[in-house]
Amino acid sequence: MKLYLDSGEIAEFRKAAATGLLDGATTNPSLIAKSGRPAREVLREVCELVRGPVSAEVIATEATAMASEGRTLRQIAENIVVKVPLTHEGLKACKTLTSEGHPVNVTLCFTAVQAMLAAKMGATYVSPFVGRLDDRSEDGMEVVSEMRQIFDNYGFETEILVASVRHPIHVKRAALLGADIATMPYATFEKLVEHPLTDKGLADFLKDWEKGKK
Ligand code: E4P
């Protein structure tokens, strides 16, 4: 499964890229605004640091304007993926952009039926927001499971990009369900490798090694 970082902070992209584990990136208007920097500047830097796809979201809400904004975003770097919301207008923009050869990530997906519509419109990626569903006592992973089944039933090639990931268990469950990608904040990305028994085991091995040398 591919692992993406969901952030607007260059320092976080640099650290994640240095691990060799990073496959791509997602951003959204909230994350870019939080960085306090011009969007194009942030996106250009992210695209240089991250060799894989980098999702950049449109702000327009009408299909023609979204498509035009998407084409402009695509000029920033070759690895930009245009992110559009899962609305009728977003789906129309998705169809226009993908038919022109631009990769599109349809975001803000909360049901398997919504995901199917995105796939029918040729989306390259669709992003179910599992954490936000869990937050309202719905089961985010159930949606991922249904999406996997529907995409497999009909041979949709749209990749399932699990978003709004809050912890490593989300990543594990997404992988078990056969999702293609999980995108997560840096804190979660860091936690994927951590286990206290790994740290304790290593400390014990090194201590025993030192003792044995005497
Ligand atoms: C992904 O593309 C989204 O930007 C992100 O995962 C949203 O996560 P949140 O629900 O934690 O804001």
PDB file of C-alpha atoms and ligand atoms in Angstrom:
ATOM      1  CA  MET A   1       0.000   0.000   0.000  1.00  0.00           C
ATOM      2  CA  LYS A   2       1.212   3.488  -0.831  1.00  0.00           C
ATOM      3  CA  LEU A   3       1.743   5.965   2.002  1.00  0.00           C
ATOM      4  CA  TYR A   4       1.110   9.686   1.502  1.00  0.00           C
ATOM      5  CA  LEU A   5       1.640  12.653   3.792  1.00  0.00           C
ATOM      6  CA  ASP A   6      -1.309  15.013   4.298  1.00  0.00           C
ATOM      7  CA  SER A   7       0.169  18.377   5.226  1.00  0.00           C
ATOM      8  CA  GLY A   8       1.002  21.927   4.192  1.00  0.00           C
ATOM      9  CA  GLU A   9       4.300  22.091   6.097  1.00  0.00           C
ATOM     10  CA  ILE A  10       7.496  21.796   4.085  1.00  0.00           C
ATOM     11  CA  ALA A  11       9.535  20.664   7.097  1.00  0.00           C
ATOM     12  CA  GLU A  12       7.179  17.691   7.523  1.00  0.00           C
ATOM     13  CA  PHE A  13       7.456  16.738   3.847  1.00  0.00           C
ATOM     14  CA  ARG A  14      11.239  16.933   4.103  1.00  0.00           C
ATOM     15  CA  LYS A  15      11.326  14.613   7.145  1.00  0.00           C
ATOM     16  CA  ALA A  16       8.841  12.136   5.668  1.00  0.00           C
ATOM     17  CA  ALA A  17      10.636  12.059   2.295  1.00  0.00           C
ATOM     18  CA  ALA A  18      13.940  11.370   4.058  1.00  0.00           C
ATOM     19  CA  THR A  19      12.567   8.079   5.430  1.00  0.00           C
ATOM     20  CA  GLY A  20      12.322   6.675   1.902  1.00  0.00           C
ATOM     21  CA  LEU A  21       8.784   5.517   2.715  1.00  0.00           C
ATOM     22  CA  LEU A  22       6.841   8.396   1.201  1.00  0.00           C
ATOM     23  CA  ASP A  23       4.937   7.668  -2.015  1.00  0.00           C
ATOM     24  CA  GLY A  24       3.018  10.905  -2.487  1.00  0.00           C
ATOM     25  CA  ALA A  25       1.243  13.821  -0.852  1.00  0.00           C
ATOM     26  CA  THR A  26      -2.132  15.418  -0.333  1.00  0.00           C
ATOM     27  CA  THR A  27      -2.898  18.990   0.643  1.00  0.00           C
ATOM     28  CA  ASN A  28      -6.160  20.849   1.108  1.00  0.00           C
ATOM     29  CA  PRO A  29      -7.124  24.533   1.394  1.00  0.00           C
ATOM     30  CA  SER A  30      -7.165  24.370   5.224  1.00  0.00           C
ATOM     31  CA  LEU A  31      -3.657  22.886   5.400  1.00  0.00           C
ATOM     32  CA  ILE A  32      -2.216  25.348   2.870  1.00  0.00           C
ATOM     33  CA  ALA A  33      -3.856  28.294   4.673  1.00  0.00           C
ATOM     34  CA  LYS A  34      -2.400  27.031   7.967  1.00  0.00           C
ATOM     35  CA  SER A  35       1.107  27.188   6.481  1.00  0.00           C
ATOM     36  CA  GLY A  36       0.611  30.971   6.101  1.00  0.00           C
ATOM     37  CA  ARG A  37       2.469  30.881   2.761  1.00  0.00           C
ATOM     38  CA  PRO A  38       1.383  31.417  -0.869  1.00  0.00           C
ATOM     39  CA  ALA A  39      -0.214  28.218  -2.195  1.00  0.00           C
ATOM     40  CA  ARG A  40       1.798  28.022  -5.431  1.00  0.00           C
ATOM     41  CA  GLU A  41       5.065  28.406  -3.526  1.00  0.00           C
ATOM     42  CA  VAL A  42       4.156  25.646  -1.057  1.00  0.00           C
ATOM     43  CA  LEU A  43       2.960  23.309  -3.815  1.00  0.00           C
ATOM     44  CA  ARG A  44       6.076  23.842  -5.935  1.00  0.00           C
ATOM     45  CA  GLU A  45       8.305  22.958  -2.975  1.00  0.00           C
ATOM     46  CA  VAL A  46       6.213  19.915  -2.058  1.00  0.00           C
ATOM     47  CA  CYS A  47       6.398  18.679  -5.659  1.00  0.00           C
ATOM     48  CA  GLU A  48      10.193  18.921  -5.563  1.00  0.00           C
ATOM     49  CA  LEU A  49      10.487  17.059  -2.261  1.00  0.00           C
ATOM     50  CA  VAL A  50       7.911  14.372  -3.018  1.00  0.00           C
ATOM     51  CA  ARG A  51       8.612  12.379  -6.143  1.00  0.00           C
ATOM     52  CA  GLY A  52       5.111  10.874  -6.325  1.00  0.00           C
ATOM     53  CA  PRO A  53       1.703  12.463  -6.962  1.00  0.00           C
ATOM     54  CA  VAL A  54       0.819  15.651  -5.040  1.00  0.00           C
ATOM     55  CA  SER A  55      -2.886  16.526  -4.745  1.00  0.00           C
ATOM     56  CA  ALA A  56      -3.695  20.254  -4.931  1.00  0.00           C
ATOM     57  CA  GLU A  57      -7.300  21.296  -4.405  1.00  0.00           C
ATOM     58  CA  VAL A  58      -9.299  23.781  -6.471  1.00  0.00           C
ATOM     59  CA  ILE A  59     -11.150  26.610  -4.722  1.00  0.00           C
ATOM     60  CA  ALA A  60     -13.701  27.239  -7.507  1.00  0.00           C
ATOM     61  CA  THR A  61     -17.101  25.598  -7.100  1.00  0.00           C
ATOM     62  CA  GLU A  62     -18.458  25.661 -10.673  1.00  0.00           C
ATOM     63  CA  ALA A  63     -17.309  22.992 -13.142  1.00  0.00           C
ATOM     64  CA  THR A  64     -15.838  25.205 -15.867  1.00  0.00           C
ATOM     65  CA  ALA A  65     -13.988  27.334 -13.320  1.00  0.00           C
ATOM     66  CA  MET A  66     -12.756  24.214 -11.498  1.00  0.00           C
ATOM     67  CA  ALA A  67     -11.421  22.741 -14.741  1.00  0.00           C
ATOM     68  CA  SER A  68      -9.666  25.969 -15.606  1.00  0.00           C
ATOM     69  CA  GLU A  69      -8.164  26.243 -12.095  1.00  0.00           C
ATOM     70  CA  GLY A  70      -7.121  22.604 -12.359  1.00  0.00           C
ATOM     71  CA  ARG A  71      -5.246  23.243 -15.612  1.00  0.00           C
ATOM     72  CA  THR A  72      -3.443  26.159 -13.944  1.00  0.00           C
ATOM     73  CA  LEU A  73      -2.502  23.983 -10.939  1.00  0.00           C
ATOM     74  CA  ARG A  74      -1.141  21.356 -13.326  1.00  0.00           C
ATOM     75  CA  GLN A  75       1.346  23.912 -14.654  1.00  0.00           C
ATOM     76  CA  ILE A  76       3.062  24.074 -11.252  1.00  0.00           C
ATOM     77  CA  ALA A  77       4.695  20.659 -11.670  1.00  0.00           C
ATOM     78  CA  GLU A  78       4.296  17.419 -13.577  1.00  0.00           C
ATOM     79  CA  ASN A  79       3.323  15.469 -10.453  1.00  0.00           C
ATOM     80  CA  ILE A  80       0.376  17.695  -9.482  1.00  0.00           C
ATOM     81  CA  VAL A  81      -2.976  15.897  -9.195  1.00  0.00           C
ATOM     82  CA  VAL A  82      -6.053  18.139  -9.332  1.00  0.00           C
ATOM     83  CA  LYS A  83      -8.296  17.676  -6.323  1.00  0.00           C
ATOM     84  CA  VAL A  84     -12.000  18.445  -6.762  1.00  0.00           C
ATOM     85  CA  PRO A  85     -14.866  18.042  -4.279  1.00  0.00           C
ATOM     86  CA  LEU A  86     -17.490  15.329  -4.662  1.00  0.00           C
ATOM     87  CA  THR A  87     -20.302  17.562  -5.931  1.00  0.00           C
ATOM     88  CA  HIS A  88     -22.106  17.504  -9.286  1.00  0.00           C
ATOM     89  CA  GLU A  89     -19.861  20.353 -10.416  1.00  0.00           C
ATOM     90  CA  GLY A  90     -16.749  18.591  -9.133  1.00  0.00           C
ATOM     91  CA  LEU A  91     -17.707  15.402 -10.974  1.00  0.00           C
ATOM     92  CA  LYS A  92     -18.214  17.315 -14.215  1.00  0.00           C
ATOM     93  CA  ALA A  93     -14.818  18.988 -13.791  1.00  0.00           C
ATOM     94  CA  CYS A  94     -13.334  15.552 -13.056  1.00  0.00           C
ATOM     95  CA  LYS A  95     -14.652  14.199 -16.356  1.00  0.00           C
ATOM     96  CA  THR A  96     -13.377  17.207 -18.306  1.00  0.00           C
ATOM     97  CA  LEU A  97      -9.917  17.128 -16.739  1.00  0.00           C
ATOM     98  CA  THR A  98      -9.393  13.369 -16.957  1.00  0.00           C
ATOM     99  CA  SER A  99     -10.539  13.333 -20.589  1.00  0.00           C
ATOM    100  CA  GLU A 100      -7.782  15.889 -21.244  1.00  0.00           C
ATOM    101  CA  GLY A 101      -5.274  13.560 -19.560  1.00  0.00           C
ATOM    102  CA  HIS A 102      -4.992  15.334 -16.192  1.00  0.00           C
ATOM    103  CA  PRO A 103      -5.010  13.127 -13.068  1.00  0.00           C
ATOM    104  CA  VAL A 104      -7.862  13.948 -10.661  1.00  0.00           C
ATOM    105  CA  ASN A 105      -8.475  13.126  -7.005  1.00  0.00           C
ATOM    106  CA  VAL A 106     -12.152  13.413  -6.037  1.00  0.00           C
ATOM    107  CA  THR A 107     -12.192  14.406  -2.395  1.00  0.00           C
ATOM    108  CA  LEU A 108     -14.721  14.739   0.434  1.00  0.00           C
ATOM    109  CA  CYS A 109     -16.186  11.300  -0.269  1.00  0.00           C
ATOM    110  CA  PHE A 110     -18.356   9.862   2.502  1.00  0.00           C
ATOM    111  CA  THR A 111     -20.345   7.039   0.892  1.00  0.00           C
ATOM    112  CA  ALA A 112     -19.602   4.139  -1.441  1.00  0.00           C
ATOM    113  CA  VAL A 113     -22.233   5.405  -3.889  1.00  0.00           C
ATOM    114  CA  GLN A 114     -20.492   8.789  -4.071  1.00  0.00           C
ATOM    115  CA  ALA A 115     -17.245   6.915  -4.765  1.00  0.00           C
ATOM    116  CA  MET A 116     -18.924   4.948  -7.566  1.00  0.00           C
ATOM    117  CA  LEU A 117     -20.013   8.208  -9.218  1.00  0.00           C
ATOM    118  CA  ALA A 118     -16.433   9.501  -9.082  1.00  0.00           C
ATOM    119  CA  ALA A 119     -15.173   6.260 -10.637  1.00  0.00           C
ATOM    120  CA  LYS A 120     -17.813   6.501 -13.395  1.00  0.00           C
ATOM    121  CA  MET A 121     -16.534  10.011 -14.179  1.00  0.00           C
ATOM    122  CA  GLY A 122     -13.023   8.636 -14.646  1.00  0.00           C
ATOM    123  CA  ALA A 123     -11.443   9.770 -11.358  1.00  0.00           C
ATOM    124  CA  THR A 124      -7.836   8.722 -10.946  1.00  0.00           C
ATOM    125  CA  TYR A 125      -8.263   8.676  -7.153  1.00  0.00           C
ATOM    126  CA  VAL A 126     -11.201   8.967  -4.792  1.00  0.00           C
ATOM    127  CA  SER A 127     -10.704   9.973  -1.167  1.00  0.00           C
ATOM    128  CA  PRO A 128     -13.014   8.557   1.510  1.00  0.00           C
ATOM    129  CA  PHE A 129     -12.621  10.574   4.743  1.00  0.00           C
ATOM    130  CA  VAL A 130     -12.637   7.798   7.339  1.00  0.00           C
ATOM    131  CA  GLY A 131     -11.768   9.868  10.418  1.00  0.00           C
ATOM    132  CA  ARG A 132     -14.537  12.391   9.850  1.00  0.00           C
ATOM    133  CA  LEU A 133     -17.044   9.520   9.516  1.00  0.00           C
ATOM    134  CA  ASP A 134     -15.767   7.863  12.699  1.00  0.00           C
ATOM    135  CA  ASP A 135     -16.051  11.242  14.462  1.00  0.00           C
ATOM    136  CA  ARG A 136     -19.834  11.143  13.857  1.00  0.00           C
ATOM    137  CA  SER A 137     -20.149   7.528  15.019  1.00  0.00           C
ATOM    138  CA  GLU A 138     -20.311   6.195  11.453  1.00  0.00           C
ATOM    139  CA  ASP A 139     -17.900   3.483  10.284  1.00  0.00           C
ATOM    140  CA  GLY A 140     -15.369   4.996   7.885  1.00  0.00           C
ATOM    141  CA  MET A 141     -13.750   1.648   7.121  1.00  0.00           C
ATOM    142  CA  GLU A 142     -17.099   0.124   6.199  1.00  0.00           C
ATOM    143  CA  VAL A 143     -17.252   2.672   3.372  1.00  0.00           C
ATOM    144  CA  VAL A 144     -13.741   1.685   2.252  1.00  0.00           C
ATOM    145  CA  SER A 145     -14.735  -1.978   2.278  1.00  0.00           C
ATOM    146  CA  GLU A 146     -17.859  -1.275   0.183  1.00  0.00           C
ATOM    147  CA  MET A 147     -15.853   0.847  -2.239  1.00  0.00           C
ATOM    148  CA  ARG A 148     -13.300  -1.933  -2.713  1.00  0.00           C
ATOM    149  CA  GLN A 149     -16.083  -4.399  -3.507  1.00  0.00           C
ATOM    150  CA  ILE A 150     -17.856  -2.069  -5.949  1.00  0.00           C
ATOM    151  CA  PHE A 151     -14.643  -1.102  -7.755  1.00  0.00           C
ATOM    152  CA  ASP A 152     -13.658  -4.777  -8.063  1.00  0.00           C
ATOM    153  CA  ASN A 153     -17.171  -5.805  -9.205  1.00  0.00           C
ATOM    154  CA  TYR A 154     -17.059  -3.391 -12.130  1.00  0.00           C
ATOM    155  CA  GLY A 155     -13.329  -3.235 -12.823  1.00  0.00           C
ATOM    156  CA  PHE A 156     -13.009   0.479 -11.973  1.00  0.00           C
ATOM    157  CA  GLU A 157      -9.341   1.429 -11.992  1.00  0.00           C
ATOM    158  CA  THR A 158      -9.854   4.453  -9.725  1.00  0.00           C
ATOM    159  CA  GLU A 159      -7.481   4.174  -6.768  1.00  0.00           C
ATOM    160  CA  ILE A 160      -8.893   4.277  -3.239  1.00  0.00           C
ATOM    161  CA  LEU A 161      -6.992   6.989  -1.357  1.00  0.00           C
ATOM    162  CA  VAL A 162      -8.015   6.635   2.275  1.00  0.00           C
ATOM    163  CA  ALA A 163      -7.981  10.097   3.860  1.00  0.00           C
ATOM    164  CA  SER A 164      -8.739  11.730   7.192  1.00  0.00           C
ATOM    165  CA  VAL A 165      -6.585   9.024   8.764  1.00  0.00           C
ATOM    166  CA  ARG A 166      -6.139   9.539  12.492  1.00  0.00           C
ATOM    167  CA  HIS A 167      -3.922   6.656  13.687  1.00  0.00           C
ATOM    168  CA  PRO A 168      -1.977   3.543  12.553  1.00  0.00           C
ATOM    169  CA  ILE A 169      -5.024   1.284  13.070  1.00  0.00           C
ATOM    170  CA  HIS A 170      -6.739   3.175  10.244  1.00  0.00           C
ATOM    171  CA  VAL A 171      -3.688   2.447   8.068  1.00  0.00           C
ATOM    172  CA  LYS A 172      -3.712  -1.238   8.993  1.00  0.00           C
ATOM    173  CA  ARG A 173      -7.420  -1.634   8.323  1.00  0.00           C
ATOM    174  CA  ALA A 174      -7.138   0.229   5.015  1.00  0.00           C
ATOM    175  CA  ALA A 175      -4.329  -2.134   3.976  1.00  0.00           C
ATOM    176  CA  LEU A 176      -6.305  -5.230   5.032  1.00  0.00           C
ATOM    177  CA  LEU A 177      -9.234  -4.037   2.934  1.00  0.00           C
ATOM    178  CA  GLY A 178      -7.033  -3.573  -0.113  1.00  0.00           C
ATOM    179  CA  ALA A 179      -7.131   0.229  -0.296  1.00  0.00           C
ATOM    180  CA  ASP A 180      -4.459   1.555  -2.649  1.00  0.00           C
ATOM    181  CA  ILE A 181      -3.211   4.510  -0.594  1.00  0.00           C
ATOM    182  CA  ALA A 182      -3.494   6.012   2.894  1.00  0.00           C
ATOM    183  CA  THR A 183      -2.745   9.681   3.454  1.00  0.00           C
ATOM    184  CA  MET A 184      -2.039  10.884   6.967  1.00  0.00           C
ATOM    185  CA  PRO A 185      -0.687  13.717   9.119  1.00  0.00           C
ATOM    186  CA  TYR A 186       3.016  13.635  10.000  1.00  0.00           C
ATOM    187  CA  ALA A 187       2.323  12.534  13.598  1.00  0.00           C
ATOM    188  CA  THR A 188       0.598   9.387  12.309  1.00  0.00           C
ATOM    189  CA  PHE A 189       3.267   8.777   9.655  1.00  0.00           C
ATOM    190  CA  GLU A 190       5.892   8.789  12.429  1.00  0.00           C
ATOM    191  CA  LYS A 191       3.893   6.393  14.590  1.00  0.00           C
ATOM    192  CA  LEU A 192       3.775   3.699  11.877  1.00  0.00           C
ATOM    193  CA  VAL A 193       7.295   2.522  12.674  1.00  0.00           C
ATOM    194  CA  GLU A 194       7.143   2.878  16.444  1.00  0.00           C
ATOM    195  CA  HIS A 195       6.688   0.171  19.064  1.00  0.00           C
ATOM    196  CA  PRO A 196       7.974   0.343  22.654  1.00  0.00           C
ATOM    197  CA  LEU A 197       9.061  -3.324  22.514  1.00  0.00           C
ATOM    198  CA  THR A 198      11.216  -2.535  19.462  1.00  0.00           C
ATOM    199  CA  ASP A 199      12.942   0.251  21.413  1.00  0.00           C
ATOM    200  CA  LYS A 200      13.292  -1.876  24.557  1.00  0.00           C
ATOM    201  CA  GLY A 201      14.524  -4.883  22.595  1.00  0.00           C
ATOM    202  CA  LEU A 202      17.175  -2.837  20.839  1.00  0.00           C
ATOM    203  CA  ALA A 203      18.299  -1.192  24.071  1.00  0.00           C
ATOM    204  CA  ASP A 204      18.607  -4.661  25.697  1.00  0.00           C
ATOM    205  CA  PHE A 205      20.557  -6.103  22.751  1.00  0.00           C
ATOM    206  CA  LEU A 206      23.015  -3.221  22.813  1.00  0.00           C
ATOM    207  CA  LYS A 207      23.408  -3.446  26.611  1.00  0.00           C
ATOM    208  CA  ASP A 208      24.044  -7.226  26.418  1.00  0.00           C
ATOM    209  CA  TRP A 209      26.519  -6.706  23.586  1.00  0.00           C
ATOM    210  CA  GLU A 210      28.498  -4.211  25.651  1.00  0.00           C
ATOM    211  CA  LYS A 211      28.471  -6.604  28.657  1.00  0.00           C
ATOM    212  CA  GLY A 212      29.645  -9.506  26.510  1.00  0.00           C
ATOM    213  CA  LYS A 213      32.650  -7.554  25.260  1.00  0.00           C
ATOM    214  CA  LYS A 214      34.085  -7.251  28.791  1.00  0.00           C
TER     215      LYS A 214
HETATM  216  C1  E4P B   1      -7.026  14.426   2.446  1.00  0.00           C
HETATM  217  O1  E4P B   1      -6.913  14.615   1.270  1.00  0.00           O
HETATM  218  C2  E4P B   1      -7.574  15.426   3.372  1.00  0.00           C
HETATM  219  O2  E4P B   1      -6.869  16.612   3.195  1.00  0.00           O
HETATM  220  C3  E4P B   1      -7.415  15.018   4.805  1.00  0.00           C
HETATM  221  O3  E4P B   1      -7.084  13.681   4.953  1.00  0.00           O
HETATM  222  C4  E4P B   1      -8.505  15.509   5.719  1.00  0.00           C
HETATM  223  O4  E4P B   1      -8.224  15.073   7.029  1.00  0.00           O
HETATM  224  P1  E4P B   1      -8.948  15.654   8.328  1.00  0.00           P
HETATM  225  O5  E4P B   1     -10.315  15.070   8.386  1.00  0.00           O
HETATM  226  O6  E4P B   1      -8.093  15.194   9.455  1.00  0.00           O
HETATM  227  O7  E4P B   1      -8.981  17.153   8.169  1.00  0.00           O
END
